[in-house]
mmCIF file of C-alpha atoms in Angstrom:
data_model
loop_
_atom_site.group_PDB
_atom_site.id
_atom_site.type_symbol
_atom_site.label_atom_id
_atom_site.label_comp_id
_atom_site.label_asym_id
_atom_site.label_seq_id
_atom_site.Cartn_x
_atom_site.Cartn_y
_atom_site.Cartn_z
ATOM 1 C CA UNK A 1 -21.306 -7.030 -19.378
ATOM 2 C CA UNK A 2 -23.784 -8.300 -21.678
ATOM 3 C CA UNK A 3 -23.084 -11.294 -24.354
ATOM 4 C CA UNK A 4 -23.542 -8.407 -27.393
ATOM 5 C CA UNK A 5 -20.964 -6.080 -25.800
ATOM 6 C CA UNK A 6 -18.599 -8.825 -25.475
ATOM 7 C CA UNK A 7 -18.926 -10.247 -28.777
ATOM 8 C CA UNK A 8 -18.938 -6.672 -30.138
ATOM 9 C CA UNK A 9 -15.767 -6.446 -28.561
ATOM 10 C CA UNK A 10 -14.450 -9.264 -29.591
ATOM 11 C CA UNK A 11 -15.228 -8.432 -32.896
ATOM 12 C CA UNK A 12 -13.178 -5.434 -32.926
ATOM 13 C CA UNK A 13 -10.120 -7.066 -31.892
ATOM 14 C CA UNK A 14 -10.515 -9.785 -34.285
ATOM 15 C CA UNK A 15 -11.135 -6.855 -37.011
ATOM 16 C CA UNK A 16 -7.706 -4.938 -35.809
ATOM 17 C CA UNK A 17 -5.393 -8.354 -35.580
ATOM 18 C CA UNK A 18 -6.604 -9.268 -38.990
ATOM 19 C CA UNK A 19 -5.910 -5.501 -40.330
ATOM 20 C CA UNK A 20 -2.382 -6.352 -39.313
ATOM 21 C CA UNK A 21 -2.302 -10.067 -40.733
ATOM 22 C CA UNK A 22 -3.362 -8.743 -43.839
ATOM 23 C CA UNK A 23 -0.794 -5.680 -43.957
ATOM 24 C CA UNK A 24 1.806 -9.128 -42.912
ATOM 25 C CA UNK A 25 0.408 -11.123 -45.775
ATOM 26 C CA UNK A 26 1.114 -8.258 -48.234
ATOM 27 C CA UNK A 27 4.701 -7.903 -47.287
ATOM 28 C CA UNK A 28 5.538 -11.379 -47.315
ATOM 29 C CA UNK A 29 3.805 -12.167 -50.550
ATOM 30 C CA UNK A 30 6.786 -9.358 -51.936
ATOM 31 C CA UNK A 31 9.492 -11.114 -49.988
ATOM 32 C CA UNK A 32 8.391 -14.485 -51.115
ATOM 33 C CA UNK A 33 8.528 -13.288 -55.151
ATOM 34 C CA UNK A 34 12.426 -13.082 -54.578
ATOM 35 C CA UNK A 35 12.632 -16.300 -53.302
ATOM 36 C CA UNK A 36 14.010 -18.896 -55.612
ATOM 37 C CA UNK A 37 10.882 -21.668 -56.525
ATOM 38 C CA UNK A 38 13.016 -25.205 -55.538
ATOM 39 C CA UNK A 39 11.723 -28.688 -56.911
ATOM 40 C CA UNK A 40 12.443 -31.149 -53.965
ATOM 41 C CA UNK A 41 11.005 -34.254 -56.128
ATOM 42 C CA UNK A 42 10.974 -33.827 -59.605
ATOM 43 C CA UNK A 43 9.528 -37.261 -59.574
ATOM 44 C CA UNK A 44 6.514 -36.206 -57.655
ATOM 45 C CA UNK A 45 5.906 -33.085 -59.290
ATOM 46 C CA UNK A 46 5.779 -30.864 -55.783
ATOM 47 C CA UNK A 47 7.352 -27.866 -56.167
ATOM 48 C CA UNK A 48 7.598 -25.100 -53.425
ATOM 49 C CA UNK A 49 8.995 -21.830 -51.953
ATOM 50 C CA UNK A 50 11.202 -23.366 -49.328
ATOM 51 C CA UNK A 51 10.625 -20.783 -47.004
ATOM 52 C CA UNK A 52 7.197 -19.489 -47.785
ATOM 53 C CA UNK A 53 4.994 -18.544 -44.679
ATOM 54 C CA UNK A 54 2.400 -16.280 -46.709
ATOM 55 C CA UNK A 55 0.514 -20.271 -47.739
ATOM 56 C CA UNK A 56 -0.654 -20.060 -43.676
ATOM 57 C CA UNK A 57 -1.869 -16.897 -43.181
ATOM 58 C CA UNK A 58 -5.567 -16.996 -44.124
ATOM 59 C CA UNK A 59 -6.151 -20.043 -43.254
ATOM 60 C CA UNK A 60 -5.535 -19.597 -39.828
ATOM 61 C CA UNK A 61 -7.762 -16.516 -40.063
ATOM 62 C CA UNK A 62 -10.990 -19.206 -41.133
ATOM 63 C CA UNK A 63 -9.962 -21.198 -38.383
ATOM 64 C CA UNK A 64 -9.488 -18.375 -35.723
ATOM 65 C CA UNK A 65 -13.143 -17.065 -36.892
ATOM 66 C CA UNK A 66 -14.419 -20.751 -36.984
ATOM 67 C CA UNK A 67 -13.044 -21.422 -33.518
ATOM 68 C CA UNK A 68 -14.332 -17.545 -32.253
ATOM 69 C CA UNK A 69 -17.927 -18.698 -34.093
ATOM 70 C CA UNK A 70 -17.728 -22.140 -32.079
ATOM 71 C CA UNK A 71 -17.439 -20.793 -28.301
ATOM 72 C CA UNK A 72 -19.603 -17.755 -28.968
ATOM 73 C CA UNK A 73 -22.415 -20.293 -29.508
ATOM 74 C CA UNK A 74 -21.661 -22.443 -27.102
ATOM 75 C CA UNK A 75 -21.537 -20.016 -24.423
ATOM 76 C CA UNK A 76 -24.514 -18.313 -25.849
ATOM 77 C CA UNK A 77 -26.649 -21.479 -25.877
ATOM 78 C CA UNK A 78 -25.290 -21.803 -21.941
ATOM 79 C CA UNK A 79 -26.489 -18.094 -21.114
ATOM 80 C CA UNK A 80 -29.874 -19.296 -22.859
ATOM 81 C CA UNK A 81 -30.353 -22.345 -20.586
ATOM 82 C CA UNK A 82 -29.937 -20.310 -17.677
ATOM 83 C CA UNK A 83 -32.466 -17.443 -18.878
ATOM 84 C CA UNK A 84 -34.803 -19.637 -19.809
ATOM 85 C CA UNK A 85 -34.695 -22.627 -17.312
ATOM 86 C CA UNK A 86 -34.128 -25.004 -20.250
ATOM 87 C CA UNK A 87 -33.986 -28.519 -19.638
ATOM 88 C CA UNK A 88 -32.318 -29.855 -22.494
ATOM 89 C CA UNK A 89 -28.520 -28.834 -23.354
ATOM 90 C CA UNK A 90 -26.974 -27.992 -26.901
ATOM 91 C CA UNK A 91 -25.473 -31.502 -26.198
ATOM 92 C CA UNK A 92 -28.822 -33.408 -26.424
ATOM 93 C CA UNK A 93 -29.588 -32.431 -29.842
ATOM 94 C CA UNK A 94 -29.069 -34.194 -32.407
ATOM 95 C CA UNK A 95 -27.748 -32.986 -35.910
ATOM 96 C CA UNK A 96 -25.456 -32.851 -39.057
ATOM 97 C CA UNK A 97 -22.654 -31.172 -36.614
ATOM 98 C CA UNK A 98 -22.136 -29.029 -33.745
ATOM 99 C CA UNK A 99 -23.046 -25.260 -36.310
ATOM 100 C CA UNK A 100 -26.662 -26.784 -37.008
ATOM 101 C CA UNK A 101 -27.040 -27.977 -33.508
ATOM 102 C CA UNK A 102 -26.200 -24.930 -31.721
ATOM 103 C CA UNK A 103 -29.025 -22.940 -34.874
ATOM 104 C CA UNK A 104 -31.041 -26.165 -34.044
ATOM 105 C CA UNK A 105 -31.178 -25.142 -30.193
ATOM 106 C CA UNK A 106 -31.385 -21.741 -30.164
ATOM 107 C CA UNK A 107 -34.337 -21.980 -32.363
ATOM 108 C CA UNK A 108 -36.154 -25.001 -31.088
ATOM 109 C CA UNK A 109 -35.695 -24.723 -27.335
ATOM 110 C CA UNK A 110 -34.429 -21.401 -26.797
ATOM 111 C CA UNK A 111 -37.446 -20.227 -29.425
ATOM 112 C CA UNK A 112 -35.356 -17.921 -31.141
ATOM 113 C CA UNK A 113 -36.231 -16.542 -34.485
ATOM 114 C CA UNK A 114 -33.243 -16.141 -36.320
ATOM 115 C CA UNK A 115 -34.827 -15.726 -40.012
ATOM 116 C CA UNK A 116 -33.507 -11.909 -40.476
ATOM 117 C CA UNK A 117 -29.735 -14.352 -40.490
ATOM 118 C CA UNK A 118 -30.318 -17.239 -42.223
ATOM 119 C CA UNK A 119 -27.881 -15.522 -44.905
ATOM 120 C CA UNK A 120 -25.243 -15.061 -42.478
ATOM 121 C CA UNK A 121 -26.099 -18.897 -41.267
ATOM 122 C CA UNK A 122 -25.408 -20.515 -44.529
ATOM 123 C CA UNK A 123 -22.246 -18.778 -44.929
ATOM 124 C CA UNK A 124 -20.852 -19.812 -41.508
ATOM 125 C CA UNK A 125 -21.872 -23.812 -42.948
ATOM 126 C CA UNK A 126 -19.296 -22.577 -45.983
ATOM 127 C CA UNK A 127 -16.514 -21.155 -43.265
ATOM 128 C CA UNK A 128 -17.035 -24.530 -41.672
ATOM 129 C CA UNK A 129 -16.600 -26.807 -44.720
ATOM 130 C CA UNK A 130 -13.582 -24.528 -45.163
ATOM 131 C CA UNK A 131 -12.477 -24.885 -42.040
ATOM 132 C CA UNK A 132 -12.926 -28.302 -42.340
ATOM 133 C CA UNK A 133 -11.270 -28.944 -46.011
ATOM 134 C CA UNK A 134 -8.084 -26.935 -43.797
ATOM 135 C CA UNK A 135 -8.280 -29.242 -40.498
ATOM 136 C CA UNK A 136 -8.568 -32.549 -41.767
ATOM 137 C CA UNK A 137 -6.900 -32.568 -45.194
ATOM 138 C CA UNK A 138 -4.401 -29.529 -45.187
ATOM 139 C CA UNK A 139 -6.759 -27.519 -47.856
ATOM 140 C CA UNK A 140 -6.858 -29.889 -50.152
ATOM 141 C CA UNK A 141 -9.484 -31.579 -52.364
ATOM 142 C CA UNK A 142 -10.128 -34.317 -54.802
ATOM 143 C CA UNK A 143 -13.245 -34.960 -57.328
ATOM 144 C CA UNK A 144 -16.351 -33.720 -57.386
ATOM 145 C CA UNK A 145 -15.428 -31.341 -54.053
ATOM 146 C CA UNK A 146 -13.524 -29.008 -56.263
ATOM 147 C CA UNK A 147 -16.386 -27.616 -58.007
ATOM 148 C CA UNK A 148 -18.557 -27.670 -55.072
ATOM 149 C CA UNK A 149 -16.195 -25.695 -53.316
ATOM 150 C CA UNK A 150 -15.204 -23.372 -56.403
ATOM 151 C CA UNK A 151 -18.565 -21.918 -55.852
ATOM 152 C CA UNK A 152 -18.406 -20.869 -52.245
ATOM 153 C CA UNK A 153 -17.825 -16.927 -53.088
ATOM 154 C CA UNK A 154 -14.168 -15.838 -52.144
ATOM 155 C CA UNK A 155 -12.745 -18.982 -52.505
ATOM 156 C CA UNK A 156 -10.851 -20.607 -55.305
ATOM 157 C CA UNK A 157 -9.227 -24.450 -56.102
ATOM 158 C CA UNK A 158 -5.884 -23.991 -57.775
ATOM 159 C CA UNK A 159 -5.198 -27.543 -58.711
ATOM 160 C CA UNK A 160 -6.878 -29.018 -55.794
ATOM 161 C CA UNK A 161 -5.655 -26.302 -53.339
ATOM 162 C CA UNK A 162 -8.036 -23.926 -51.628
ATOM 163 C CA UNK A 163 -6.881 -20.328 -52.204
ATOM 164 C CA UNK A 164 -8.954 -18.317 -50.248
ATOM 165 C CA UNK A 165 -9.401 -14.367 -51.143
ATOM 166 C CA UNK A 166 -9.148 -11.480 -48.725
ATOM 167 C CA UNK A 167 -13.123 -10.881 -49.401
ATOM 168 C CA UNK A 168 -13.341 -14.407 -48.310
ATOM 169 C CA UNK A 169 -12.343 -13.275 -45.226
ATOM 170 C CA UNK A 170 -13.841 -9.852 -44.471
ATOM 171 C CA UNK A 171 -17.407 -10.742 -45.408
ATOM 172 C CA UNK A 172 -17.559 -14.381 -43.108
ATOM 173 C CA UNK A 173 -15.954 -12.308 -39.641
ATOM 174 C CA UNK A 174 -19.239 -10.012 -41.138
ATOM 175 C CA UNK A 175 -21.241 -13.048 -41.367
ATOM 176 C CA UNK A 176 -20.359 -14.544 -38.104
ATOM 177 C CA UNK A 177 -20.322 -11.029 -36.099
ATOM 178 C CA UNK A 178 -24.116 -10.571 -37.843
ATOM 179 C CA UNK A 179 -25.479 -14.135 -36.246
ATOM 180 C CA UNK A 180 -23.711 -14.486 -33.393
ATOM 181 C CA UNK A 181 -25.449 -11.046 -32.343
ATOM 182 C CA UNK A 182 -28.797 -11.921 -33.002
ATOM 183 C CA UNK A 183 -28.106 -15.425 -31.688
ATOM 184 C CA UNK A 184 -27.061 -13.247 -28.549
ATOM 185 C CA UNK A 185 -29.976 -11.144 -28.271
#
């Protein structure tokens, strides 16, 4: 099976599990509205739904795309070593992080031209930061950040919570299924 096929399959499942997370995310945004709201500090001014799962839903879709995005190029910069009896590795690059060294290798050693997806490129660098905001500081941020990340499209600060839209979601598995593709070509 070829690298397209399998990320086109891929693609399909991730499509259909996230057709159900959202259809889960709808139903237990309506359970959650009946839920009492209980202050567990007044003191430190946190409030929450005490049992609220809805909060985890789409961020775990970012990072399941993310982490989807991450071994696709890894195993398509592999599959490009091997067709092309490249001596360097992905590894040997160096860059920002690992989303411009994979671009960086596929385009500099593998000699790919992936122009048509720069788009689609720069929007996975957004799903990362996202990613990233999720990983490392539970979706929060501070300062300046919070209008830098107000204008990533799909994604809003409330306070200095990410809230990240359904949109959000739809057009980066579009954005990642677009570049990994041509990245696989």
């Amino acid at each position: 099976m070829q690298r397209t096929d399998l990320i086109t399959s891929d693609f399909k499942s991730l499509e259909i599990y996230f057709h159900k997370l959202f259809q889960f995310h709808g139903e237990t945004l309506k359970e959650e509205k009946a839920l009492p709201i209980v202050v567990h500090d007044n003191n430190s001014g946190v409030s929450a739904n005490s049992h609220g799962i809805s909060q985890y839903i789409k961020p775990g879709m970012v990072i399941d795309i993310y982490c989807f995005v991450d071994f696709s190029l890894r195993e398509i910069c592999k599959d490009q070593k091997a067709r092309n009896t490249i001596d360097k590795s992905f590894g040997d690059l160096k860059a920002r992080n690992e989303l411009s060294r994979f671009n960086k290798y596929l385009t500099t050693c593998a000699g790919l031209n992936l122009s048509e997806v720069k788009k689609s490129y720069d929007r996975l660098h957004e799903l990362r930061n996202i990613r990233n905001k999720l990983i490392h500081e539970g979706g929060h941020i501070e300062g300046d950040d919070k209008d830098n990340f107000s204008k990533i499209k799909g994604i809003e600060v409330h306070c200095s919570l990410i809230v990240i839209t359904d949109d959000f979601i739809r057009e980066q598995l579009e954005h990642a299924k677009k570049y990994l593709l041509a990245a696989a070509k």
